[in-house]
Amino acid sequence: MADRAHGHAFGLDVRAQFPLPGLAPGGAGTRPVDVALATPAELESLVPAANAERISDNRPLSIDTAPGQGYLFRTEAYGTHWISAPGDRILCAPPEDAEEWFWQRMLIGQLFPFAALLRGLEVFHASAVVLDGRAIALVAASGTGKTSVAAELTLGPADFLADDVLALEASGDGLIAHPGAGLANVRRSAGADLVDRVAGAGRVEGGDETAVRIAIEPYPEAVPLGALCILRREPAAPALRVARPEPVDPRILLASTFNFVLQSPERQTRLLDVCARAARGVVLHGELPPDSNPATTAEAVLDAVRGAWAGTAQPAGRRPSAG
Amino acid sequence: MSGGDRIQEVMAARATVPPHVVSRSFEEETLLLNLESGQYHGINATGGRLLELVSAEGSDGNIGVAVAQLAKECMMEPGEIAGDLANFCLQLEERGLIEIERATDSGADAGADADAGEATG
């Protein structure tokens, strides 16, 4: 069956048998992943219950696996999905009445990052933009505002790189950051003005009462990670402050991962290595008081990053290494 | 065994970091990851440097030699730090993060070999 979509995201070369908006064009020679539709019964047969171990039960999502048989993701709202053990195939059985933009949130937001992890990348819970050829990663818990801050930066001098999940890969002494899907879920609580401005810069794909899903063209290639900014809401903080922590706490970096489920020795070693590399670069902590907003936070992040980069050479253009 | 004897025993021993332990250095500490337990352990810069010294290429892992080098780097006498570092090594051993081959272990093995030789001879 011919591909209906071909592009790359999260360091994966994705070929899908159904339309899949948000992929950066071309495969870029990275890790191939084939994506197709299937029925729930077909997927359930791939990881039989008799052999299966539940490795995650974080309702509404559960994940079962059996040695060599891949990973079975079950949700009520987004359907049933399966990823092969090596992470090179994804099969999706969405609910019959679900709109594509809705159930594909599962594919973009959970399955691709999981596959990236299986393919040797690390994934951080971060949104990211590109400035002067370097990635600025915004790490934060859900609801802190990383998408909104990234959106403000994208509407300003930066280019959009990823929303909510950032795929990182060791390269030389540092890290490179891969584009995610060109899709951002902008919360309505960030303000109608921001939602309207982001929608104007992209294309609205869907939405509900909580958020609007907007297609934004991502930066087309992987870039060196230039700064990692860890944002945290601090009710008692007297003012917005973005600065380098003294010292960088490795535990906070370890906790920045998007995935706490896969615990193979190879993955754990890789996570530790990625954190050590990140710590050797620019790491900033942002304390966000209750009255902070995405625009002022973005400005503070920009100032802090530019200050940290002052005097450092801009990286030459780089292409991601072949998977 | 007295405290002094324990320190001497450790100083005469060799330490190795087993394959199931990986480490990475950060600004002010080293994180050790025990892949068998999945647990992370943080050790300070001094402890991290000691592990570097016993694991260095060309080193035979002798703890006393590493302590002497570390004392030199800190401009202290080995005796001033040997006690703390011996306890540190024992704690790491307890957590499965290093393996300590004591001189008495080698002696016991040699004795057993000799006995085996006698039995089969």
CSV table of C-alpha atoms in Angstrom, one decimal:
chain,number,residue,atom,x,y,z
A,1,MET,CA,0.0,0.0,0.0
A,2,ALA,CA,1.4,3.4,-1.0
A,3,ASP,CA,2.4,5.8,1.7
A,4,ARG,CA,-0.1,8.5,2.4
A,5,ALA,CA,2.4,10.4,4.6
A,6,HIS,CA,6.2,10.4,4.7
A,7,GLY,CA,8.3,12.7,6.8
A,8,HIS,CA,10.3,12.8,10.0
A,9,ALA,CA,9.7,13.7,13.6
A,10,PHE,CA,11.4,12.8,16.9
A,11,GLY,CA,14.4,11.5,14.9
A,12,LEU,CA,12.2,8.9,13.1
A,13,ASP,CA,11.7,8.5,9.4
A,14,VAL,CA,7.9,8.0,9.4
A,15,ARG,CA,6.0,6.3,6.6
A,16,ALA,CA,2.3,6.2,7.3
A,17,GLN,CA,-0.6,4.5,5.3
A,18,PHE,CA,-3.0,7.3,6.3
A,19,PRO,CA,-2.7,11.1,6.2
A,20,LEU,CA,-0.7,12.3,9.1
A,21,PRO,CA,-0.2,16.1,9.3
A,22,GLY,CA,2.7,17.5,11.2
A,23,LEU,CA,5.7,15.6,9.8
A,24,ALA,CA,8.7,17.6,8.6
A,25,PRO,CA,9.2,16.7,4.9
A,26,GLY,CA,11.5,13.9,3.9
A,27,GLY,CA,13.0,11.1,5.8
A,28,ALA,CA,16.4,12.7,6.4
A,29,GLY,CA,18.0,9.2,6.6
A,30,THR,CA,17.0,8.6,10.2
A,31,ARG,CA,15.4,5.6,11.9
A,32,PRO,CA,12.6,4.3,9.7
A,33,VAL,CA,9.2,3.6,11.3
A,34,ASP,CA,6.2,2.2,9.3
A,35,VAL,CA,2.7,3.2,10.6
A,36,ALA,CA,-0.5,1.6,9.5
A,37,LEU,CA,-4.1,0.9,10.7
A,38,ALA,CA,-5.3,-2.3,12.1
A,39,THR,CA,-8.3,-3.7,14.1
A,40,PRO,CA,-8.3,-4.0,17.9
A,41,ALA,CA,-8.5,-7.8,17.6
A,42,GLU,CA,-5.4,-7.9,15.4
A,43,LEU,CA,-3.5,-5.8,17.9
A,44,GLU,CA,-4.7,-7.8,20.9
A,45,SER,CA,-3.4,-11.0,19.2
A,46,LEU,CA,0.1,-9.5,19.0
A,47,VAL,CA,0.5,-9.4,22.7
A,48,PRO,CA,-1.6,-12.3,24.1
A,49,ALA,CA,-2.8,-11.7,27.6
A,50,ALA,CA,-1.3,-15.1,28.8
A,51,ASN,CA,2.2,-13.9,28.1
A,52,ALA,CA,1.8,-10.2,28.8
A,53,GLU,CA,3.2,-8.1,31.6
A,54,ARG,CA,1.6,-4.8,32.4
A,55,ILE,CA,4.4,-2.3,32.6
A,56,SER,CA,2.3,0.8,33.0
A,57,ASP,CA,-1.2,1.3,34.4
A,58,ASN,CA,-1.6,5.1,34.4
A,59,ARG,CA,-5.3,5.3,33.6
A,60,PRO,CA,-6.6,6.1,31.1
A,61,LEU,CA,-3.5,4.5,29.4
A,62,SER,CA,-2.2,1.0,30.1
A,63,ILE,CA,0.8,-0.6,28.4
A,64,ASP,CA,1.3,-4.4,28.2
A,65,THR,CA,4.3,-6.2,26.8
A,66,ALA,CA,5.7,-9.6,26.3
A,67,PRO,CA,9.3,-10.5,25.3
A,68,GLY,CA,9.9,-9.8,21.7
A,69,GLN,CA,6.2,-9.2,21.0
A,70,GLY,CA,6.1,-5.4,21.3
A,71,TYR,CA,4.0,-3.1,23.4
A,72,LEU,CA,0.2,-2.8,23.4
A,73,PHE,CA,-1.3,0.5,24.4
A,74,ARG,CA,-4.9,0.6,25.5
A,75,THR,CA,-7.0,3.7,26.0
A,76,GLU,CA,-10.7,4.2,25.9
A,77,ALA,CA,-10.7,7.6,24.2
A,78,TYR,CA,-7.8,7.1,21.7
A,79,GLY,CA,-8.1,3.4,20.8
A,80,THR,CA,-5.7,0.6,20.9
A,81,HIS,CA,-2.2,0.8,19.5
A,82,TRP,CA,0.9,-1.4,19.2
A,83,ILE,CA,4.6,-0.8,18.7
A,84,SER,CA,7.0,-3.5,17.7
A,85,ALA,CA,9.7,-4.5,20.1
A,86,PRO,CA,12.5,-2.7,18.1
A,87,GLY,CA,10.2,0.3,17.5
A,88,ASP,CA,10.2,0.1,13.7
A,89,ARG,CA,6.4,-0.6,13.3
A,90,ILE,CA,3.3,1.1,14.7
A,91,LEU,CA,-0.2,-0.2,14.2
A,92,CYS,CA,-3.2,1.9,15.2
A,93,ALA,CA,-6.8,0.9,15.9
A,94,PRO,CA,-8.5,4.2,16.7
A,95,PRO,CA,-12.1,4.4,17.9
A,96,GLU,CA,-14.5,4.3,14.9
A,97,ASP,CA,-16.1,7.7,15.6
A,98,ALA,CA,-13.0,9.6,16.7
A,99,GLU,CA,-11.8,12.5,14.5
A,100,GLU,CA,-8.3,12.0,13.1
A,101,TRP,CA,-6.8,15.1,14.8
A,102,PHE,CA,-8.1,13.8,18.2
A,103,TRP,CA,-6.8,10.2,18.2
A,104,GLN,CA,-3.6,11.1,16.4
A,105,ARG,CA,-2.7,13.0,19.6
A,106,MET,CA,-2.0,9.5,20.9
A,107,LEU,CA,0.3,8.7,18.0
A,108,ILE,CA,2.1,12.0,18.0
A,109,GLY,CA,2.2,12.5,21.8
A,110,GLN,CA,2.9,9.0,23.1
A,111,LEU,CA,3.6,6.4,20.4
A,112,PHE,CA,6.3,8.3,18.4
A,113,PRO,CA,8.2,9.3,21.6
A,114,PHE,CA,8.0,5.7,22.8
A,115,ALA,CA,9.3,4.4,19.4
A,116,ALA,CA,12.1,7.0,19.5
A,117,LEU,CA,13.2,5.7,22.9
A,118,LEU,CA,13.2,2.1,21.5
A,119,ARG,CA,15.3,3.4,18.6
A,120,GLY,CA,18.0,4.7,20.8
A,121,LEU,CA,17.0,8.3,21.5
A,122,GLU,CA,16.1,9.9,24.8
A,123,VAL,CA,12.9,11.9,25.1
A,124,PHE,CA,12.5,14.8,27.5
A,125,HIS,CA,9.2,16.4,28.7
A,126,ALA,CA,9.9,19.6,26.9
A,127,SER,CA,8.8,22.0,24.2
A,128,ALA,CA,11.6,23.5,22.2
A,129,VAL,CA,12.4,26.3,19.7
A,130,VAL,CA,15.5,27.1,17.6
A,131,LEU,CA,17.4,30.3,17.9
A,132,ASP,CA,20.6,31.1,16.1
A,133,GLY,CA,20.9,27.4,15.0
A,134,ARG,CA,20.6,26.0,18.5
A,135,ALA,CA,17.7,24.5,20.4
A,136,ILE,CA,16.3,26.0,23.5
A,137,ALA,CA,14.4,23.3,25.4
A,138,LEU,CA,11.7,24.3,27.9
A,139,VAL,CA,11.3,21.5,30.5
A,140,ALA,CA,8.3,21.7,32.8
A,141,ALA,CA,5.5,19.7,34.3
A,142,SER,CA,2.2,19.6,32.5
A,143,GLY,CA,0.2,22.8,32.9
A,144,THR,CA,3.2,25.0,33.7
A,145,GLY,CA,3.2,26.8,30.4
A,146,LYS,CA,6.0,25.4,28.3
A,147,THR,CA,3.8,25.3,25.1
A,148,SER,CA,2.7,28.8,25.6
A,149,VAL,CA,6.2,30.1,26.2
A,150,ALA,CA,7.5,28.2,23.2
A,151,ALA,CA,4.6,29.7,21.2
A,152,GLU,CA,5.6,33.2,22.3
A,153,LEU,CA,9.2,32.5,21.3
A,154,THR,CA,8.1,31.2,18.0
A,155,LEU,CA,6.0,34.3,17.3
A,156,GLY,CA,9.2,36.2,18.1
A,157,PRO,CA,12.7,35.6,17.0
A,158,ALA,CA,12.7,31.7,17.2
A,159,ASP,CA,11.5,28.8,15.1
A,160,PHE,CA,9.3,26.1,16.4
A,161,LEU,CA,11.0,22.8,17.0
A,162,ALA,CA,8.8,20.6,19.2
A,163,ASP,CA,5.8,20.6,21.6
A,164,ASP,CA,5.7,18.7,24.8
A,165,VAL,CA,8.2,16.0,23.8
A,166,LEU,CA,11.8,16.6,22.7
A,167,ALA,CA,13.9,13.8,21.2
A,168,LEU,CA,17.6,14.1,22.1
A,169,GLU,CA,20.6,12.2,20.8
A,170,ALA,CA,24.2,12.1,21.9
A,171,SER,CA,26.5,13.7,19.3
A,172,GLY,CA,30.2,14.4,19.8
A,173,ASP,CA,30.5,15.8,23.3
A,174,GLY,CA,27.0,17.2,23.4
A,175,LEU,CA,23.4,16.6,22.3
A,176,ILE,CA,21.4,17.2,19.2
A,177,ALA,CA,17.7,18.0,19.4
A,178,HIS,CA,15.3,16.5,16.8
A,179,PRO,CA,12.2,18.3,15.4
A,180,GLY,CA,9.0,16.9,16.8
A,181,ALA,CA,5.8,16.9,14.9
A,182,GLY,CA,4.7,20.3,13.6
A,183,LEU,CA,1.8,20.5,16.0
A,184,ALA,CA,1.2,22.4,19.2
A,185,ASN,CA,-1.6,22.0,21.7
A,186,VAL,CA,-2.1,25.6,23.0
A,187,ARG,CA,-4.2,25.7,26.1
A,188,ARG,CA,-7.1,28.1,26.1
A,189,SER,CA,-6.1,29.1,29.6
A,190,ALA,CA,-3.0,30.8,28.1
A,191,GLY,CA,-5.4,33.5,26.8
A,192,ALA,CA,-7.5,34.0,23.7
A,193,ASP,CA,-4.9,36.5,22.3
A,194,LEU,CA,-2.1,34.0,22.3
A,195,VAL,CA,-4.3,31.3,20.8
A,196,ASP,CA,-5.4,33.6,18.0
A,197,ARG,CA,-1.9,34.8,17.2
A,198,VAL,CA,-0.6,31.2,17.1
A,199,ALA,CA,-3.5,30.1,15.0
A,200,GLY,CA,-2.8,33.0,12.7
A,201,ALA,CA,0.8,31.8,12.3
A,202,GLY,CA,-0.3,28.2,11.6
A,203,ARG,CA,-3.4,26.3,10.9
A,204,VAL,CA,-6.0,25.0,13.3
A,205,GLU,CA,-6.4,21.3,13.1
A,206,GLY,CA,-8.9,20.8,15.9
A,207,GLY,CA,-9.7,21.5,19.5
A,208,ASP,CA,-11.9,21.1,22.5
A,209,GLU,CA,-12.8,23.2,25.5
A,210,THR,CA,-9.3,22.8,26.9
A,211,ALA,CA,-6.9,23.4,24.0
A,212,VAL,CA,-6.5,24.2,20.4
A,213,ARG,CA,-4.4,22.0,18.2
A,214,ILE,CA,-2.4,24.1,15.7
A,215,ALA,CA,-0.2,23.0,12.9
A,216,ILE,CA,3.1,25.0,12.8
A,217,GLU,CA,5.9,24.3,10.4
A,218,PRO,CA,8.7,22.9,12.4
A,219,TYR,CA,12.4,23.7,12.0
A,220,PRO,CA,13.3,21.1,9.3
A,221,GLU,CA,16.4,19.5,10.8
A,222,ALA,CA,18.1,18.5,14.1
A,223,VAL,CA,20.2,21.1,15.7
A,224,PRO,CA,22.6,21.2,18.7
A,225,LEU,CA,21.0,21.6,22.1
A,226,GLY,CA,22.0,25.1,23.2
A,227,ALA,CA,20.1,25.6,26.4
A,228,LEU,CA,17.9,23.6,28.7
A,229,CYS,CA,15.5,25.8,30.7
A,230,ILE,CA,13.6,24.1,33.6
A,231,LEU,CA,10.4,26.1,34.4
A,232,ARG,CA,8.6,25.7,37.6
A,233,ARG,CA,5.6,27.6,39.1
A,234,GLU,CA,6.6,29.0,42.4
A,235,PRO,CA,3.6,30.5,44.3
A,236,ALA,CA,6.0,32.2,46.8
A,237,ALA,CA,8.4,33.6,44.2
A,238,PRO,CA,8.5,37.4,44.5
A,239,ALA,CA,9.3,37.9,40.8
A,240,LEU,CA,10.0,36.1,37.6
A,241,ARG,CA,13.6,34.9,37.5
A,242,VAL,CA,15.5,32.8,35.0
A,243,ALA,CA,19.0,32.0,36.0
A,244,ARG,CA,21.6,29.3,36.1
A,245,PRO,CA,21.3,27.1,39.2
A,246,GLU,CA,24.3,26.7,41.4
A,247,PRO,CA,25.0,23.8,41.0
A,248,VAL,CA,22.9,21.9,38.4
A,249,ASP,CA,21.0,19.1,40.3
A,250,PRO,CA,21.3,16.0,38.2
A,251,ARG,CA,18.2,14.6,39.8
A,252,ILE,CA,16.1,17.3,38.2
A,253,LEU,CA,17.6,16.5,34.9
A,254,LEU,CA,16.8,12.8,35.3
A,255,ALA,CA,13.2,13.7,36.3
A,256,SER,CA,12.9,15.7,33.0
A,257,THR,CA,12.5,12.5,31.0
A,258,PHE,CA,9.1,12.0,29.3
A,259,ASN,CA,9.2,8.2,29.9
A,260,PHE,CA,9.5,6.5,33.2
A,261,VAL,CA,8.3,3.1,31.9
A,262,LEU,CA,11.2,1.7,29.8
A,263,GLN,CA,13.9,0.7,32.3
A,264,SER,CA,16.2,-1.5,30.3
A,265,PRO,CA,19.9,-1.2,31.3
A,266,GLU,CA,20.7,0.4,27.9
A,267,ARG,CA,18.0,3.0,28.3
A,268,GLN,CA,18.9,3.8,31.9
A,269,THR,CA,22.5,4.3,30.9
A,270,ARG,CA,21.5,6.4,27.9
A,271,LEU,CA,19.3,8.7,30.1
A,272,LEU,CA,22.2,9.2,32.6
A,273,ASP,CA,24.5,10.0,29.7
A,274,VAL,CA,22.1,12.5,28.1
A,275,CYS,CA,21.7,14.2,31.5
A,276,ALA,CA,25.4,14.5,32.0
A,277,ARG,CA,25.8,16.0,28.6
A,278,ALA,CA,23.0,18.4,29.2
A,279,ALA,CA,24.5,19.5,32.5
A,280,ARG,CA,27.7,20.4,30.8
A,281,GLY,CA,25.8,22.9,28.6
A,282,VAL,CA,23.6,25.8,29.5
A,283,VAL,CA,21.1,24.9,32.1
A,284,LEU,CA,18.7,27.5,33.5
A,285,HIS,CA,16.0,27.5,36.1
A,286,GLY,CA,12.9,29.6,35.7
A,287,GLU,CA,10.8,30.5,38.7
A,288,LEU,CA,7.4,31.6,37.6
A,289,PRO,CA,5.4,33.6,40.2
A,290,PRO,CA,1.6,33.5,40.0
A,291,ASP,CA,1.4,36.7,38.0
A,292,SER,CA,3.8,35.7,35.2
A,293,ASN,CA,2.5,35.2,31.7
A,294,PRO,CA,3.9,33.5,28.7
A,295,ALA,CA,5.1,36.7,27.0
A,296,THR,CA,7.1,37.9,30.0
A,297,THR,CA,8.5,34.4,30.7
A,298,ALA,CA,9.5,34.1,27.0
A,299,GLU,CA,11.3,37.4,27.3
A,300,ALA,CA,13.1,36.4,30.4
A,301,VAL,CA,14.1,33.1,28.9
A,302,LEU,CA,15.5,34.8,25.8
A,303,ASP,CA,17.5,37.3,27.9
A,304,ALA,CA,19.0,34.5,30.1
A,305,VAL,CA,19.8,32.3,27.1
A,306,ARG,CA,21.4,35.1,25.1
A,307,GLY,CA,23.4,36.1,28.2
A,308,ALA,CA,24.6,32.6,28.6
A,309,TRP,CA,25.5,32.3,24.9
A,310,ALA,CA,27.3,35.7,24.8
A,311,GLY,CA,30.7,35.1,23.5
A,312,THR,CA,30.1,31.6,22.3
A,313,ALA,CA,30.5,30.7,18.6
A,314,GLN,CA,27.4,29.9,16.6
A,315,PRO,CA,27.4,26.3,15.5
A,316,ALA,CA,27.9,25.5,11.8
A,317,GLY,CA,25.0,23.8,10.0
A,318,ARG,CA,24.7,20.2,11.0
A,319,ARG,CA,22.7,17.3,9.7
A,320,PRO,CA,21.6,14.5,12.1
A,321,SER,CA,23.6,11.3,11.9
A,322,ALA,CA,22.1,8.3,10.2
A,323,GLY,CA,20.2,5.9,12.6
B,1,MET,CA,38.1,-6.5,64.0
B,2,SER,CA,39.1,-3.1,65.4
B,3,GLY,CA,38.5,0.1,63.5
B,4,GLY,CA,42.2,0.5,62.8
B,5,ASP,CA,42.5,-3.1,61.5
B,6,ARG,CA,39.4,-2.5,59.2
B,7,ILE,CA,41.0,0.7,57.8
B,8,GLN,CA,44.3,-1.2,57.1
B,9,GLU,CA,42.5,-4.0,55.5
B,10,VAL,CA,40.7,-1.7,53.1
B,11,MET,CA,43.8,0.3,52.3
B,12,ALA,CA,45.5,-3.0,51.4
B,13,ALA,CA,42.7,-4.1,49.2
B,14,ARG,CA,41.8,-3.6,45.6
B,15,ALA,CA,38.6,-2.1,44.3
B,16,THR,CA,36.9,-2.5,41.0
B,17,VAL,CA,33.7,-1.0,39.7
B,18,PRO,CA,31.6,-4.0,38.4
B,19,PRO,CA,30.1,-3.9,34.9
B,20,HIS,CA,26.6,-3.4,36.2
B,21,VAL,CA,27.5,0.0,37.6
B,22,VAL,CA,27.8,3.0,35.3
B,23,SER,CA,28.7,6.5,36.4
B,24,ARG,CA,28.7,10.0,35.1
B,25,SER,CA,30.2,13.1,36.6
B,26,PHE,CA,28.2,16.3,37.2
B,27,GLU,CA,29.3,19.6,38.5
B,28,GLU,CA,29.6,18.8,42.2
B,29,GLU,CA,28.9,15.1,42.3
B,30,THR,CA,29.1,11.8,40.5
B,31,LEU,CA,26.0,9.7,40.0
B,32,LEU,CA,26.4,6.0,40.1
B,33,LEU,CA,23.7,3.9,38.5
B,34,ASN,CA,23.3,0.3,39.7
B,35,LEU,CA,21.8,-1.3,36.6
B,36,GLU,CA,20.8,-4.4,38.6
B,37,SER,CA,18.7,-2.5,41.1
B,38,GLY,CA,17.9,0.5,38.9
B,39,GLN,CA,18.9,2.8,41.8
B,40,TYR,CA,21.0,6.0,41.5
B,41,HIS,CA,23.5,6.9,44.1
B,42,GLY,CA,25.1,10.3,44.4
B,43,ILE,CA,28.7,10.7,45.7
B,44,ASN,CA,30.6,13.9,46.3
B,45,ALA,CA,33.6,15.1,44.4
B,46,THR,CA,36.1,13.4,46.7
B,47,GLY,CA,34.3,10.1,46.4
B,48,GLY,CA,34.1,10.5,42.6
B,49,ARG,CA,37.8,11.3,42.4
B,50,LEU,CA,38.6,8.2,44.4
B,51,LEU,CA,36.7,6.0,42.0
B,52,GLU,CA,38.4,7.6,39.1
B,53,LEU,CA,41.8,6.8,40.6
B,54,VAL,CA,41.1,3.2,41.4
B,55,SER,CA,39.5,2.7,37.9
B,56,ALA,CA,42.2,4.6,36.0
B,57,GLU,CA,44.0,2.9,33.2
B,58,GLY,CA,47.3,1.5,34.5
B,59,SER,CA,46.0,1.4,38.1
B,60,ASP,CA,45.7,-2.0,39.8
B,61,GLY,CA,42.8,-0.7,41.9
B,62,ASN,CA,44.8,-0.5,45.1
B,63,ILE,CA,42.7,1.6,47.5
B,64,GLY,CA,45.7,2.7,49.6
B,65,VAL,CA,47.6,4.0,46.6
B,66,ALA,CA,44.5,5.9,45.4
B,67,VAL,CA,44.0,7.4,48.9
B,68,ALA,CA,47.6,8.5,48.9
B,69,GLN,CA,47.3,10.2,45.6
B,70,LEU,CA,44.0,11.8,46.7
B,71,ALA,CA,45.7,13.1,49.9
B,72,LYS,CA,48.5,14.6,47.8
B,73,GLU,CA,45.9,16.4,45.6
B,74,CYS,CA,44.2,17.7,48.7
B,75,MET,CA,47.5,18.6,50.4
B,76,MET,CA,46.7,16.4,53.3
B,77,GLU,CA,48.3,13.4,54.9
B,78,PRO,CA,46.9,10.0,53.9
B,79,GLY,CA,46.2,9.1,57.5
B,80,GLU,CA,43.9,12.1,57.8
B,81,ILE,CA,41.5,10.8,55.2
B,82,ALA,CA,42.1,7.0,55.2
B,83,GLY,CA,39.4,6.4,57.9
B,84,ASP,CA,36.6,8.3,56.1
B,85,LEU,CA,37.5,6.9,52.7
B,86,ALA,CA,37.7,3.3,54.1
B,87,ASN,CA,34.2,3.7,55.5
B,88,PHE,CA,33.1,5.2,52.1
B,89,CYS,CA,34.4,2.2,50.3
B,90,LEU,CA,32.7,-0.2,52.6
B,91,GLN,CA,29.4,1.6,52.1
B,92,LEU,CA,29.8,1.4,48.3
B,93,GLU,CA,30.5,-2.3,48.6
B,94,GLU,CA,27.4,-2.8,50.7
B,95,ARG,CA,25.3,-1.2,48.0
B,96,GLY,CA,26.9,-3.3,45.3
B,97,LEU,CA,28.6,-0.3,43.7
B,98,ILE,CA,32.2,-1.6,44.0
B,99,GLU,CA,33.8,-4.9,44.6
B,100,ILE,CA,36.6,-5.1,47.1
B,101,GLU,CA,39.2,-7.8,46.9
B,102,ARG,CA,40.9,-8.0,50.2
B,103,ALA,CA,44.5,-9.2,50.6
B,104,THR,CA,43.1,-11.9,53.0
B,105,ASP,CA,40.8,-13.1,50.1
B,106,SER,CA,43.8,-13.7,47.9
B,107,GLY,CA,45.6,-15.5,50.7
B,108,ALA,CA,42.6,-17.7,51.3
B,109,ASP,CA,42.3,-18.6,47.6
B,110,ALA,CA,46.0,-19.5,47.5
B,111,GLY,CA,45.6,-21.7,50.5
B,112,ALA,CA,42.6,-23.5,48.9
B,113,ASP,CA,44.5,-24.0,45.7
B,114,ALA,CA,47.4,-25.5,47.6
B,115,ASP,CA,45.0,-27.8,49.4
B,116,ALA,CA,43.5,-28.9,46.2
B,117,GLY,CA,46.9,-29.6,44.8
B,118,GLU,CA,47.7,-31.7,47.7
B,119,ALA,CA,44.4,-33.6,47.5
B,120,THR,CA,44.9,-34.4,43.9
B,121,GLY,CA,48.7,-34.9,44.0
